[in-house]
Structures are given as structure tokens and as C-alpha cells.
Short mmCIF file of N, CA and C in Angstrom, two decimals:
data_model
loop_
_atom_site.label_atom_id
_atom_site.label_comp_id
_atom_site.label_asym_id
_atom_site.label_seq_id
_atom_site.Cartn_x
_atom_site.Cartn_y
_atom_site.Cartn_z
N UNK A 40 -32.82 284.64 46.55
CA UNK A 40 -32.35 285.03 45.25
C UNK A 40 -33.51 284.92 44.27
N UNK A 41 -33.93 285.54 43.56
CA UNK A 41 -34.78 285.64 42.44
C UNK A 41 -34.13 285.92 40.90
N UNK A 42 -34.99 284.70 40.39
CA UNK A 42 -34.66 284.63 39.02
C UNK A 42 -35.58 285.11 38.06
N UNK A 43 -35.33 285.14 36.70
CA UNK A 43 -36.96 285.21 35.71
C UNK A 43 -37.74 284.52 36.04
N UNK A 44 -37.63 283.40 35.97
CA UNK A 44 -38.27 281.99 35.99
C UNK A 44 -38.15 281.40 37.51
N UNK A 45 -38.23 281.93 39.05
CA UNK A 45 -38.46 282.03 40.48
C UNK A 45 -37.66 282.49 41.09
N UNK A 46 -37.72 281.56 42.30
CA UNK A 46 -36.72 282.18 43.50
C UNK A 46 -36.12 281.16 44.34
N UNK A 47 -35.04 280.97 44.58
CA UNK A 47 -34.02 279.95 46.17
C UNK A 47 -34.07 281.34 46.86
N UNK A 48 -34.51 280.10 48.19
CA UNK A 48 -34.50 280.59 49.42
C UNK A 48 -33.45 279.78 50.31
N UNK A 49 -33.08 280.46 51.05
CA UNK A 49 -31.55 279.39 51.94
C UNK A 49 -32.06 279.71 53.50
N UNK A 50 -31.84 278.85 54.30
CA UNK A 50 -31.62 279.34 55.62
C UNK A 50 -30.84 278.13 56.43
N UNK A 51 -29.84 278.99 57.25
CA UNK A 51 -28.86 278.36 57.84
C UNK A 51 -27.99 277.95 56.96
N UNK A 52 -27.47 279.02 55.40
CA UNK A 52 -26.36 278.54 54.91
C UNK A 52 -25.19 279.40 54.65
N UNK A 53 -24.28 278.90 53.71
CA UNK A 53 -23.19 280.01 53.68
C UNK A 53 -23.68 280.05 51.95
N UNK A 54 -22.83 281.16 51.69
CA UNK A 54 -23.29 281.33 50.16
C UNK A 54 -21.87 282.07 49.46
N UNK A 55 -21.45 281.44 48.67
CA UNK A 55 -19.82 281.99 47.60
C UNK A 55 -20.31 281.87 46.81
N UNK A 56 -20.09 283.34 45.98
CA UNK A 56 -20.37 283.71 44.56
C UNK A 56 -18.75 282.46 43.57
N UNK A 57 -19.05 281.85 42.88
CA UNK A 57 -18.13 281.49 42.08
C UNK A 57 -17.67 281.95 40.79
N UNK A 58 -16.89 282.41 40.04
CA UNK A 58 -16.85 283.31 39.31
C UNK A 58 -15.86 282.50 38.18
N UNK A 59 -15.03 281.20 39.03
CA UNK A 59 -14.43 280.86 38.14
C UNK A 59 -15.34 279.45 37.29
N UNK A 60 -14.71 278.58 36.52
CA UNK A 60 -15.76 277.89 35.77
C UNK A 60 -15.52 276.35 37.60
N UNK A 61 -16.85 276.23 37.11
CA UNK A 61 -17.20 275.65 38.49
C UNK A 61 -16.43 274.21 38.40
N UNK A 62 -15.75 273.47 37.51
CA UNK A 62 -15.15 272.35 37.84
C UNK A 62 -13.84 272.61 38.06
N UNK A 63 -13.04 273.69 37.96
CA UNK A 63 -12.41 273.97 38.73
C UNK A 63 -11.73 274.20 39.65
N UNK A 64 -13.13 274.75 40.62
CA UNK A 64 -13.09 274.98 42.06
C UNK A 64 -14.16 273.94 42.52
N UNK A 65 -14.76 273.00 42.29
CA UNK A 65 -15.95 272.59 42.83
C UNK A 65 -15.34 270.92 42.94
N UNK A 66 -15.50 270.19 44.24
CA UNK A 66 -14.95 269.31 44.39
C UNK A 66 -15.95 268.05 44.08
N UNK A 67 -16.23 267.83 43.49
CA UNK A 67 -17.55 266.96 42.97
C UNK A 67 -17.25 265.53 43.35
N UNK A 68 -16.24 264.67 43.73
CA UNK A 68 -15.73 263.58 44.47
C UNK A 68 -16.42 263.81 46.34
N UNK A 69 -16.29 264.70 46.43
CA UNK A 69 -17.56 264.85 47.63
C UNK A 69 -18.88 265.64 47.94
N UNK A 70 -19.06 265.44 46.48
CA UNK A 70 -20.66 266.21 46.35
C UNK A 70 -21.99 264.73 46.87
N UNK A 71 -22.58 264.78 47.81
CA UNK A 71 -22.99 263.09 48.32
C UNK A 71 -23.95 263.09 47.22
N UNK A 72 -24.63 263.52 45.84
CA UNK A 72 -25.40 263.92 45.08
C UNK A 72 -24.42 263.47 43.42
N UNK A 73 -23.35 263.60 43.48
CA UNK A 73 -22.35 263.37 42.36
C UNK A 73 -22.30 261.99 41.77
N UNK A 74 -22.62 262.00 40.46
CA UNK A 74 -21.90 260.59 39.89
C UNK A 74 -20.51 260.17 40.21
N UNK A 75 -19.81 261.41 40.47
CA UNK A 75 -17.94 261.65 40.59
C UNK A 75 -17.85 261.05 42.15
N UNK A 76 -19.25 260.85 42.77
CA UNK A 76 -18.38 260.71 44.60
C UNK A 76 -17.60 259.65 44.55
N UNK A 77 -16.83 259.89 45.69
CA UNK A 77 -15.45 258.59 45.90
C UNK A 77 -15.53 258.67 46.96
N UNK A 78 -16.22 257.15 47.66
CA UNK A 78 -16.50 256.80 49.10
C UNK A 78 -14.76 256.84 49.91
N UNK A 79 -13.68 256.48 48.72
CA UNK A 79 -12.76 256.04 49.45
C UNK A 79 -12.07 257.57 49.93
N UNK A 80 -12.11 258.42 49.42
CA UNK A 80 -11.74 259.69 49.36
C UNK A 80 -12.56 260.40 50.56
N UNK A 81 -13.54 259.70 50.74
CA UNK A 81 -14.03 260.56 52.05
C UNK A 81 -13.58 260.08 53.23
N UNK A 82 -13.37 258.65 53.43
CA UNK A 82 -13.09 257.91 54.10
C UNK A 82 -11.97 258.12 54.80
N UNK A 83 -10.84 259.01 53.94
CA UNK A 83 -9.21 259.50 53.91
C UNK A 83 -9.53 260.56 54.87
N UNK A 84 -10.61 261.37 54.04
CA UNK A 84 -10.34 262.70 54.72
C UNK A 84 -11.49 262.52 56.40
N UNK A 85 -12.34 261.53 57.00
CA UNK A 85 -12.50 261.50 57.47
C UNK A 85 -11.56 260.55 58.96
N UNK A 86 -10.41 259.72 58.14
CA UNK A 86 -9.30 259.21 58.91
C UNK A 86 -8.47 260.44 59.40
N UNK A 87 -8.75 261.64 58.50
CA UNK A 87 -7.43 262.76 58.64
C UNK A 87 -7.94 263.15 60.04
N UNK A 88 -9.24 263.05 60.75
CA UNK A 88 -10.15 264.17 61.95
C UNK A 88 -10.19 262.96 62.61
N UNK A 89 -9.25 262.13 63.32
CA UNK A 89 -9.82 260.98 64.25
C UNK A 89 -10.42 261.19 65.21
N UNK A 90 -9.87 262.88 65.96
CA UNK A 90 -10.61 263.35 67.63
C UNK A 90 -12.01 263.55 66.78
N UNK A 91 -12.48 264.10 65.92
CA UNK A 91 -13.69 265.04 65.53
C UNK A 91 -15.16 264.08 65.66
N UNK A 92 -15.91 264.16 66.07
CA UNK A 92 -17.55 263.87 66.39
C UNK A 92 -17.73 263.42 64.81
N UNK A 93 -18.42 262.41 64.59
CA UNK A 93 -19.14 261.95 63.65
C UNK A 93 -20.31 262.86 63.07
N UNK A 94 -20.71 263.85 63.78
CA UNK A 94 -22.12 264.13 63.57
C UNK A 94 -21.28 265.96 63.10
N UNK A 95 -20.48 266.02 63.66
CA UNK A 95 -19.64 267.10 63.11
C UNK A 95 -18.82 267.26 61.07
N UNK A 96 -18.68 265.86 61.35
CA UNK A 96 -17.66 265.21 59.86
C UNK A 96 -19.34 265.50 58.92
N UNK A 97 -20.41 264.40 59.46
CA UNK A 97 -21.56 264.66 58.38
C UNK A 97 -21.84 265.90 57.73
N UNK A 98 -21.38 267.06 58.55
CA UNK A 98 -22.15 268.96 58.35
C UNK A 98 -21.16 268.87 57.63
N UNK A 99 -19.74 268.29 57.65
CA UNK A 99 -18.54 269.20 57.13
C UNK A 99 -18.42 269.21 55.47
N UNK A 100 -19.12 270.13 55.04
CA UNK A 100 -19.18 270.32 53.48
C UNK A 100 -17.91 269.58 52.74
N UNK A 101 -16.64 269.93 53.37
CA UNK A 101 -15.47 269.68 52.34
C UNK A 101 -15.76 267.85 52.65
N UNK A 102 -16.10 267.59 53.43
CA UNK A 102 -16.39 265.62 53.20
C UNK A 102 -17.39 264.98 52.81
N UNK A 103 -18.50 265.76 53.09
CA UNK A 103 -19.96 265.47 52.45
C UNK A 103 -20.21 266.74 52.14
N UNK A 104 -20.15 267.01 50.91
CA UNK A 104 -20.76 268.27 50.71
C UNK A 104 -22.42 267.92 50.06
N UNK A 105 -23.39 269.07 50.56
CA UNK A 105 -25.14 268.81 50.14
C UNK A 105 -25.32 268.03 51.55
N UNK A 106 -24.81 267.75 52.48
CA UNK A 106 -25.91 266.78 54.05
C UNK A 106 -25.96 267.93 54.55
N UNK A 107 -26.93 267.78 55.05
CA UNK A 107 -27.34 268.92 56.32
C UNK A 107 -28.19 267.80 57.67
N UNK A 108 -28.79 268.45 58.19
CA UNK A 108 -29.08 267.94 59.82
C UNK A 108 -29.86 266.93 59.34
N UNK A 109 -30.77 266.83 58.64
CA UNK A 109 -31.88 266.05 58.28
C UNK A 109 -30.71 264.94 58.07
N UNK A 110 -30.12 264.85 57.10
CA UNK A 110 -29.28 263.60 56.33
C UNK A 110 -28.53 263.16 57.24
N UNK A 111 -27.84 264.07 58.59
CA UNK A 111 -27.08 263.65 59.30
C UNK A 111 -27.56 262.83 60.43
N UNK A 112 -28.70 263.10 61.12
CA UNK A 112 -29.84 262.16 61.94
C UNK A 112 -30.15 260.62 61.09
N UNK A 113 -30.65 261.08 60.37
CA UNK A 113 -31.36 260.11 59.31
C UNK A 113 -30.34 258.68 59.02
N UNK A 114 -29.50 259.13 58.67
CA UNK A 114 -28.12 258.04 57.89
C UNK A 114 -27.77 257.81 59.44
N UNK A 115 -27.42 258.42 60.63
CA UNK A 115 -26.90 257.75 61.47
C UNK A 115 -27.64 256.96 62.33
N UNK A 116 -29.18 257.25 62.04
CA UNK A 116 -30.10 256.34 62.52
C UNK A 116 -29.98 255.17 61.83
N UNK A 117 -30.17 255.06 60.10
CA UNK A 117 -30.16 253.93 59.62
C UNK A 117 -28.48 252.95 60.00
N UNK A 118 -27.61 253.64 60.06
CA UNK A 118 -26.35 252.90 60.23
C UNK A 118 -26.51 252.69 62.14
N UNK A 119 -27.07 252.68 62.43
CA UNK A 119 -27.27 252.18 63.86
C UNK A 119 -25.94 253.16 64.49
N UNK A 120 -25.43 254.38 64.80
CA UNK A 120 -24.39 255.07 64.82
C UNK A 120 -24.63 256.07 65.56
N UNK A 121 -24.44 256.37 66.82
CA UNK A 121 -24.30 257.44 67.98
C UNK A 121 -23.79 258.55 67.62
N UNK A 122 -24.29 259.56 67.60
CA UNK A 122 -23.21 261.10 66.34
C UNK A 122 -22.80 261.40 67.46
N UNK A 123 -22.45 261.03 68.55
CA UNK A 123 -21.02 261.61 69.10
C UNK A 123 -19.99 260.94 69.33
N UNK A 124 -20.15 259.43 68.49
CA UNK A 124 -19.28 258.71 68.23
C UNK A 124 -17.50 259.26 67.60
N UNK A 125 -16.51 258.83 67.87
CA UNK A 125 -15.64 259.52 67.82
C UNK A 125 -15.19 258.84 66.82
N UNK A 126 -15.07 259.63 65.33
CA UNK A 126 -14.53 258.84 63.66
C UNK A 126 -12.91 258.20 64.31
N UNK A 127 -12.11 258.09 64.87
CA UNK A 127 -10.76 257.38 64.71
C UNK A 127 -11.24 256.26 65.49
N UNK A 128 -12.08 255.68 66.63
CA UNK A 128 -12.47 255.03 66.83
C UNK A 128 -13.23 253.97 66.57
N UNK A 129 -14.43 254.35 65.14
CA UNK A 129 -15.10 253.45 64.21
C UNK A 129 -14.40 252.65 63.56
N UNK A 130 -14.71 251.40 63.34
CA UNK A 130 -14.00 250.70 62.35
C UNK A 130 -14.86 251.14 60.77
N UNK A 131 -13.51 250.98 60.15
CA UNK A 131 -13.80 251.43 58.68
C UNK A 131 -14.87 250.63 57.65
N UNK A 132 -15.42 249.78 58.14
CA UNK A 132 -16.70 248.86 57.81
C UNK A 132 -17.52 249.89 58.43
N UNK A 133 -17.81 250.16 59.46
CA UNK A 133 -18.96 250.84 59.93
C UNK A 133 -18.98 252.05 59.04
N UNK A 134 -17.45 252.93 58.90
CA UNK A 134 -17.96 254.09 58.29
C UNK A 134 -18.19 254.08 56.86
N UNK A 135 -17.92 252.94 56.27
CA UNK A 135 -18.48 252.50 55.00
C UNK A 135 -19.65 252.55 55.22
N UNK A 136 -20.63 251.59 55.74
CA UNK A 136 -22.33 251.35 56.45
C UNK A 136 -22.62 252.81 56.50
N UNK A 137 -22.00 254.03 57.00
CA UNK A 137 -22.50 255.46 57.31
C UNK A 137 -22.68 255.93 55.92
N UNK A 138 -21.10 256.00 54.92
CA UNK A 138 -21.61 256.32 53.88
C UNK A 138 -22.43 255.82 52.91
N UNK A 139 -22.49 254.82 52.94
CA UNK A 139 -23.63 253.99 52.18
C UNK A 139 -25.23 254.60 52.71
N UNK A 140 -25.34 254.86 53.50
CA UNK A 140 -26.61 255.44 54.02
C UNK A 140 -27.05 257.02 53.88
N UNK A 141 -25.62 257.64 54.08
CA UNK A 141 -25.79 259.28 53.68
C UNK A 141 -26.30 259.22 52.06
N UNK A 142 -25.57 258.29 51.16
CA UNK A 142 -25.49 258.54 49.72
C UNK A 142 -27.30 257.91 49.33
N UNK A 143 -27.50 256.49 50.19
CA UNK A 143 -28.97 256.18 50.29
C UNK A 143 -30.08 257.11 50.54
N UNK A 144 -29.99 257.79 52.03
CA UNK A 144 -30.60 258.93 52.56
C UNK A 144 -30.91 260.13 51.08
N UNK A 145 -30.00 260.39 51.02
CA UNK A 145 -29.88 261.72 49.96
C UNK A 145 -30.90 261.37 48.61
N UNK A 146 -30.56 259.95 48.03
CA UNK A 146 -31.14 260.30 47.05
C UNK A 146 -33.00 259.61 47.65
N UNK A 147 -33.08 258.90 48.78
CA UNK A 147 -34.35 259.02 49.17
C UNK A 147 -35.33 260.38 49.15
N UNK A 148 -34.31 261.43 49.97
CA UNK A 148 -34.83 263.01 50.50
C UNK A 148 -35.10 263.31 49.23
N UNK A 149 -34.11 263.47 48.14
CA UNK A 149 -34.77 263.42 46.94
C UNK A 149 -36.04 263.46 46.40
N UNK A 150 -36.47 262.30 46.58
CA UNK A 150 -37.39 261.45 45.68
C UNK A 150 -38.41 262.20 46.78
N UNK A 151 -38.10 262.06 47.93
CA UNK A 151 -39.65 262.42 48.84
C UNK A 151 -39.90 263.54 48.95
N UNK A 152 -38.82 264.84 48.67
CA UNK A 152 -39.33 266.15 48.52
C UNK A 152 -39.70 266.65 47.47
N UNK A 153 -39.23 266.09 46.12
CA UNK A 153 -39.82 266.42 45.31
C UNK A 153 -41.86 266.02 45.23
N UNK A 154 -41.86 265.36 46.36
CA UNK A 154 -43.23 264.69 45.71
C UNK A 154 -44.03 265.37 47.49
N UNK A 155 -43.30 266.51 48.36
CA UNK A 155 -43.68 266.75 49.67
C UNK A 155 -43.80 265.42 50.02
N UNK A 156 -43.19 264.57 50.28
CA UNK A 156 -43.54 263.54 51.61
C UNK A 156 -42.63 263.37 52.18
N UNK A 157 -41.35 263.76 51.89
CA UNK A 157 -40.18 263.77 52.97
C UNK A 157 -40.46 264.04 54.43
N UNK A 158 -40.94 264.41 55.17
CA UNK A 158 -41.60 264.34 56.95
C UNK A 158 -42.06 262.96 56.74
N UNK A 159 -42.95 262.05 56.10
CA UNK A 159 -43.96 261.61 56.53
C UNK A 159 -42.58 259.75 56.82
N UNK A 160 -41.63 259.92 55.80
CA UNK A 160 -41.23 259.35 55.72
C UNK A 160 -39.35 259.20 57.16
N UNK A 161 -39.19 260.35 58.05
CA UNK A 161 -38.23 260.72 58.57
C UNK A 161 -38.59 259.51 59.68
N UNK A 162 -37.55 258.91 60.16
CA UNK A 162 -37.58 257.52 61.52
C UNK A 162 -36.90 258.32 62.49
N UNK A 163 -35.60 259.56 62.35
CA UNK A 163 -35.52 260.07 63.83
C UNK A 163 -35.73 261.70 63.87
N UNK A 164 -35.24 261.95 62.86
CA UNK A 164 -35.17 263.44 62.99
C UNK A 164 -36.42 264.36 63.39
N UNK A 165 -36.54 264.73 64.40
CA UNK A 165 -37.84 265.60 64.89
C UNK A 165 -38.62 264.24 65.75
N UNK A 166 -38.35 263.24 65.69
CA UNK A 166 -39.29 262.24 66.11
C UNK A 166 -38.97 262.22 67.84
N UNK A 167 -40.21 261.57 68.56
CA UNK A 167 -40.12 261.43 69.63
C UNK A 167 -39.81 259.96 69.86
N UNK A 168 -39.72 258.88 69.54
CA UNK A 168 -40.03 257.72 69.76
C UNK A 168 -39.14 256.62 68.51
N UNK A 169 -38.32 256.10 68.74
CA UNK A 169 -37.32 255.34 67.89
C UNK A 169 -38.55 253.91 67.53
N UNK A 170 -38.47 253.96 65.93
CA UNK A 170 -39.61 253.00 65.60
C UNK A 170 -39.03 251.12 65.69
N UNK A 171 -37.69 250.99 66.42
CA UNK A 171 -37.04 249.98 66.12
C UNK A 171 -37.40 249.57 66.90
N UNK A 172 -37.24 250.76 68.60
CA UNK A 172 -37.13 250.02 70.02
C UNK A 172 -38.26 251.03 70.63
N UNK A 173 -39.15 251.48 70.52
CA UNK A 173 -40.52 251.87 70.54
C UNK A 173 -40.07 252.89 72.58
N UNK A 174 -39.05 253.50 72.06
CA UNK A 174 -38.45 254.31 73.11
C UNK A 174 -38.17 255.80 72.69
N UNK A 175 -38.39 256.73 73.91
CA UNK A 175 -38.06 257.77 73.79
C UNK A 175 -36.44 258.20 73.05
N UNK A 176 -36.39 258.95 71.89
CA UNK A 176 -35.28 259.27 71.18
C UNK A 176 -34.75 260.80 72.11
N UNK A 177 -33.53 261.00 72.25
CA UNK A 177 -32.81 261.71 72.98
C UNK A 177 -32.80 262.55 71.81
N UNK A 178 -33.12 263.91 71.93
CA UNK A 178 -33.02 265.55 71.53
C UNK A 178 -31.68 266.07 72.15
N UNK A 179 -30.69 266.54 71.49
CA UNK A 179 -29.34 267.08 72.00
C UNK A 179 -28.40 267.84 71.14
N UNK A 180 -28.18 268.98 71.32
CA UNK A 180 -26.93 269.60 70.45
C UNK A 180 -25.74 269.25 70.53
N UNK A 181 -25.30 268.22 69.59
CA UNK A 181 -24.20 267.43 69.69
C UNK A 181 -22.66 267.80 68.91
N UNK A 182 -21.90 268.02 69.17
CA UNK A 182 -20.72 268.59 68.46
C UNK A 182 -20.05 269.88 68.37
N UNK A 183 -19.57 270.08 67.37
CA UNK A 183 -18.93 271.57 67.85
C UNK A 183 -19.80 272.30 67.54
N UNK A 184 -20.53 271.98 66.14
CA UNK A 184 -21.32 272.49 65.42
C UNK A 184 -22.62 272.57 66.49
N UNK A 185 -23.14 272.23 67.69
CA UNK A 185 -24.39 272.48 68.28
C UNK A 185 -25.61 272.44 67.70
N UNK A 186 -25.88 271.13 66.68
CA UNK A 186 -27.22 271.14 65.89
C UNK A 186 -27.54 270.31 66.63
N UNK A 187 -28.90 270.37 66.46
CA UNK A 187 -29.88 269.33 67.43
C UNK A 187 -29.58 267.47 66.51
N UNK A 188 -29.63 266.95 67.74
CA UNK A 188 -29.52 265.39 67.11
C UNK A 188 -30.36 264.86 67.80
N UNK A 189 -31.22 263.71 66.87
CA UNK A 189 -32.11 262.73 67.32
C UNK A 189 -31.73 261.33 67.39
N UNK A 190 -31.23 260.47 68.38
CA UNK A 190 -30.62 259.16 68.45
C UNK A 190 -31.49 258.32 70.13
N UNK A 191 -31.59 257.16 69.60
CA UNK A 191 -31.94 256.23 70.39
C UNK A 191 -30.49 255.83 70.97
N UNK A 192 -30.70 256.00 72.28
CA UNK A 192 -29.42 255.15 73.23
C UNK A 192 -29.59 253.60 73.16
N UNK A 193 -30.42 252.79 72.57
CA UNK A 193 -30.53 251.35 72.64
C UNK A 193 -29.87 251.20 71.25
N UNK A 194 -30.25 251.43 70.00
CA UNK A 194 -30.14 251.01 68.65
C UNK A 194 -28.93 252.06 68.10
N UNK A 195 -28.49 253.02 68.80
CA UNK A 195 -27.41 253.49 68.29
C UNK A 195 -26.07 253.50 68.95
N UNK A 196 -25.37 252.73 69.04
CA UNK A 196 -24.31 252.87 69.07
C UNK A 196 -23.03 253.56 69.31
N UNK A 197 -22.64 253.95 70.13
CA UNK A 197 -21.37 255.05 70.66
C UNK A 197 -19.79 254.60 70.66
N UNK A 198 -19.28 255.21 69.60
CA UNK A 198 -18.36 254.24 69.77
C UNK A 198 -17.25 255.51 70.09
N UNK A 199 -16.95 255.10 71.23
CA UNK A 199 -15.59 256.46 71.49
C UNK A 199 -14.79 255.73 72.20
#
């Protein structure tokens, strides 16, 4: 898209023109970027998908809306959390620990892309080697969604 003043570039997204006034239609209680987020509100709608993959719930805009693959590796690395862990199975402390880390993650990616150092700073995503347990990290398209995931089988956790 090009503006006066530049251009967004997207890849790998969906794109809706909004036409009505955006608080409206725009759910800002799960924007992971929002002053408005409500951990407990995600928490609901992630109790509502108990069969659904963890690493599936992270992509799913209407519960985290703004994570993408990066945030979804990243936060489930820091929450020590297997993304094919099965959400009705987690205890609700842990998926607290997840969101606390997506909402951490996010405004880190933040801070480090604005300044290009976001790579320098990533512990699984793209990485070969888990910096906790100094082991090969498993590469895998995990979920329905088939995005690549980066997880250590020692430090992460599977909970199904």
C-alpha cells in the first residue's frame, strides 16, 4: 500500500478494508499491543478451544490479535511450553505464564525492531541450538495452521 508520506508492505496476511469507525468493529481487549487487553478474556476464549494446539490459539487473531510466528516461538520458548501442547490440558497458571510472555515478547519485538536488532536478540525462532540446554531445537510445522515451530524437547514442555 502506498501513502504520501510511504509504503506497508504485508506478507503472509489477510487484509479488511474497515469502513465502519474502527472501535466499533475492532476488538481491542485482544489486541496483545492494547492498553484495553484483558488477559482474563483471552483466557475464556482460549478455555472455549480445549482440543485446539497452543501454537494454533497464538496465530488465532480473534485471541491474540498482532502475534504472528515470531511471537508465537518466542513466548512459548520463554514460558517453557511445547506448541503442540493441548490448551484444555494446561493448567490456567501456565496459560497465564504464556500470556504474560506473548504481551512481554511483543512489546520487546517492539523496542528491537524499531532499533533493527530484533534477530540478534530471538532464543528460538530460526535458531539451531536452545541457549538453556545447549541442544539441537526441533524445526516442525505444528498445528492446523502448518507454520514452522522452533522448541527444545528438554526445556519445553508438552502438555497433552
Amino acid at each position: 500500500m502506498q501513502f504520501a508520506n510511504g509504503e506497508v508492505n504485508f506478507s503472509i496476511s489477510s487484509i479488511k478494508l474497515i469502513e465502519e469507525p474502527l472501535d466499533d468493529v475492532y476488538d481491542w481487549p485482544a489486541d496483545i499491543m492494547s492498553k484495553k487487553w484483558d488477559t482474563q478474556k483471552a483466557i475464556t476464549k482460549l478455555k472455549a478451544k480445549p482440543k485446539m494446539m497452543i501454537c494454533d490459539a497464538l496465530l488465532d487473531q480473534k485471541i491474540f490479535s498482532g502475534s504472528g510466528n515470531i511471537i508465537k516461538n518466542e513466548s512459548l520458548f520463554r514460558a517453557r511450553l511445547h506448541p503442540e501442547s493441548i490448551i484444555g490440558q494446561i493448567p490456567e497458571k501456565k496459560l497465564e505464564d504464556l500470556i504474560q510472555e506473548v504481551l512481554n515478547f511483543s512489546q520487546d519485538f517492539l523496542k528491537w525492531r524499531k532499533i533493527n536488532q530484533l534477530t540478534r536478540h530471538l532464543e528460538a525462532h530460526e535458531k539451531n541450538f536452545c541457549p538453556r540446554d545447549n541442544i539441537a531445537l526441533h524445526k516442525t510445522d505444528t498445528g492446523k495452521t502448518k507454520r514452522h515451530s522452533y522448541y527444545c524437547e528438554k526445556c519445553q514442555e508438552l502438555i497433552d
